[in-house]
């Protein structure tokens, strides 16, 4: 049984033809971002947390092979 899959460009063309879905997606994305931004403004150390998370992510990605084999 052979399966075929569409690449991202093909799938995005299909997605973008459904205007109601595109509008829903856009509104939902902005709602989530606004909610995150509002929460972030209430946490004084937000930028420090983001920087630490970024460093952790960089470390994990740089050492993933070692972490997986340990």
Short mmCIF file of C-alpha atoms in Angstrom, two decimals:
data_model
loop_
_atom_site.label_atom_id
_atom_site.label_comp_id
_atom_site.label_asym_id
_atom_site.label_seq_id
_atom_site.Cartn_x
_atom_site.Cartn_y
_atom_site.Cartn_z
CA UNK A 1 0.00 0.00 0.00
CA UNK A 2 1.54 3.27 -1.09
CA UNK A 3 0.71 6.46 0.73
CA UNK A 4 1.18 9.91 -0.68
CA UNK A 5 1.50 13.05 1.32
CA UNK A 6 1.27 16.68 0.37
CA UNK A 7 4.03 19.10 1.19
CA UNK A 8 3.53 22.23 3.26
CA UNK A 9 3.00 24.49 0.25
CA UNK A 10 0.25 22.26 -1.13
CA UNK A 11 -1.46 21.98 2.24
CA UNK A 12 -1.29 25.74 2.79
CA UNK A 13 -2.93 26.33 -0.59
CA UNK A 14 -5.83 24.09 0.46
CA UNK A 15 -6.04 25.74 3.88
CA UNK A 16 -6.03 29.28 2.46
CA UNK A 17 -8.97 28.53 0.17
CA UNK A 18 -11.22 28.12 3.22
CA UNK A 19 -11.65 31.79 4.14
CA UNK A 20 -13.79 31.10 7.22
CA UNK A 21 -11.15 28.76 8.59
CA UNK A 22 -8.34 31.21 7.83
CA UNK A 23 -10.23 33.98 9.64
CA UNK A 24 -10.94 31.70 12.61
CA UNK A 25 -7.27 30.68 12.77
CA UNK A 26 -6.10 34.30 12.63
CA UNK A 27 -8.52 35.43 15.34
CA UNK A 28 -7.62 32.47 17.56
CA UNK A 29 -3.90 33.07 17.18
CA UNK A 30 -4.26 36.75 18.10
CA UNK A 31 -6.49 35.86 21.07
CA UNK A 32 -3.88 33.45 22.41
CA UNK A 33 -1.05 35.94 21.87
CA UNK A 34 -2.97 38.75 23.58
CA UNK A 35 -3.73 36.46 26.51
CA UNK A 36 -0.05 35.50 26.79
CA UNK A 37 1.06 39.13 26.58
CA UNK A 38 -1.40 40.14 29.30
CA UNK A 39 -0.13 37.36 31.57
CA UNK A 40 3.49 38.25 30.82
CA UNK A 41 2.95 41.86 31.90
CA UNK A 42 1.88 40.58 35.32
CA UNK A 43 5.14 38.67 35.86
CA UNK A 44 8.04 41.05 36.54
CA UNK A 45 10.68 38.41 35.79
CA UNK A 46 9.10 37.35 32.47
CA UNK A 47 12.07 38.34 30.30
CA UNK A 48 14.50 36.57 32.66
CA UNK A 49 12.36 33.44 32.43
CA UNK A 50 12.33 33.65 28.63
CA UNK A 51 16.09 34.08 28.49
CA UNK A 52 16.67 31.14 30.82
CA UNK A 53 14.29 28.97 28.81
CA UNK A 54 16.11 29.94 25.62
CA UNK A 55 19.47 28.98 27.13
CA UNK A 56 18.05 25.65 28.31
CA UNK A 57 16.65 24.95 24.84
CA UNK A 58 19.97 25.83 23.18
CA UNK A 59 21.82 23.57 25.61
CA UNK A 60 19.47 20.65 25.06
CA UNK A 61 19.61 20.97 21.28
CA UNK A 62 23.40 21.25 21.34
CA UNK A 63 23.75 18.17 23.55
CA UNK A 64 20.76 16.12 22.44
CA UNK A 65 22.89 13.24 21.19
CA UNK A 66 24.64 12.94 24.55
CA UNK A 67 21.41 13.26 26.51
CA UNK A 68 19.72 10.54 24.48
CA UNK A 69 22.62 8.13 24.84
CA UNK A 70 23.16 8.68 28.56
#
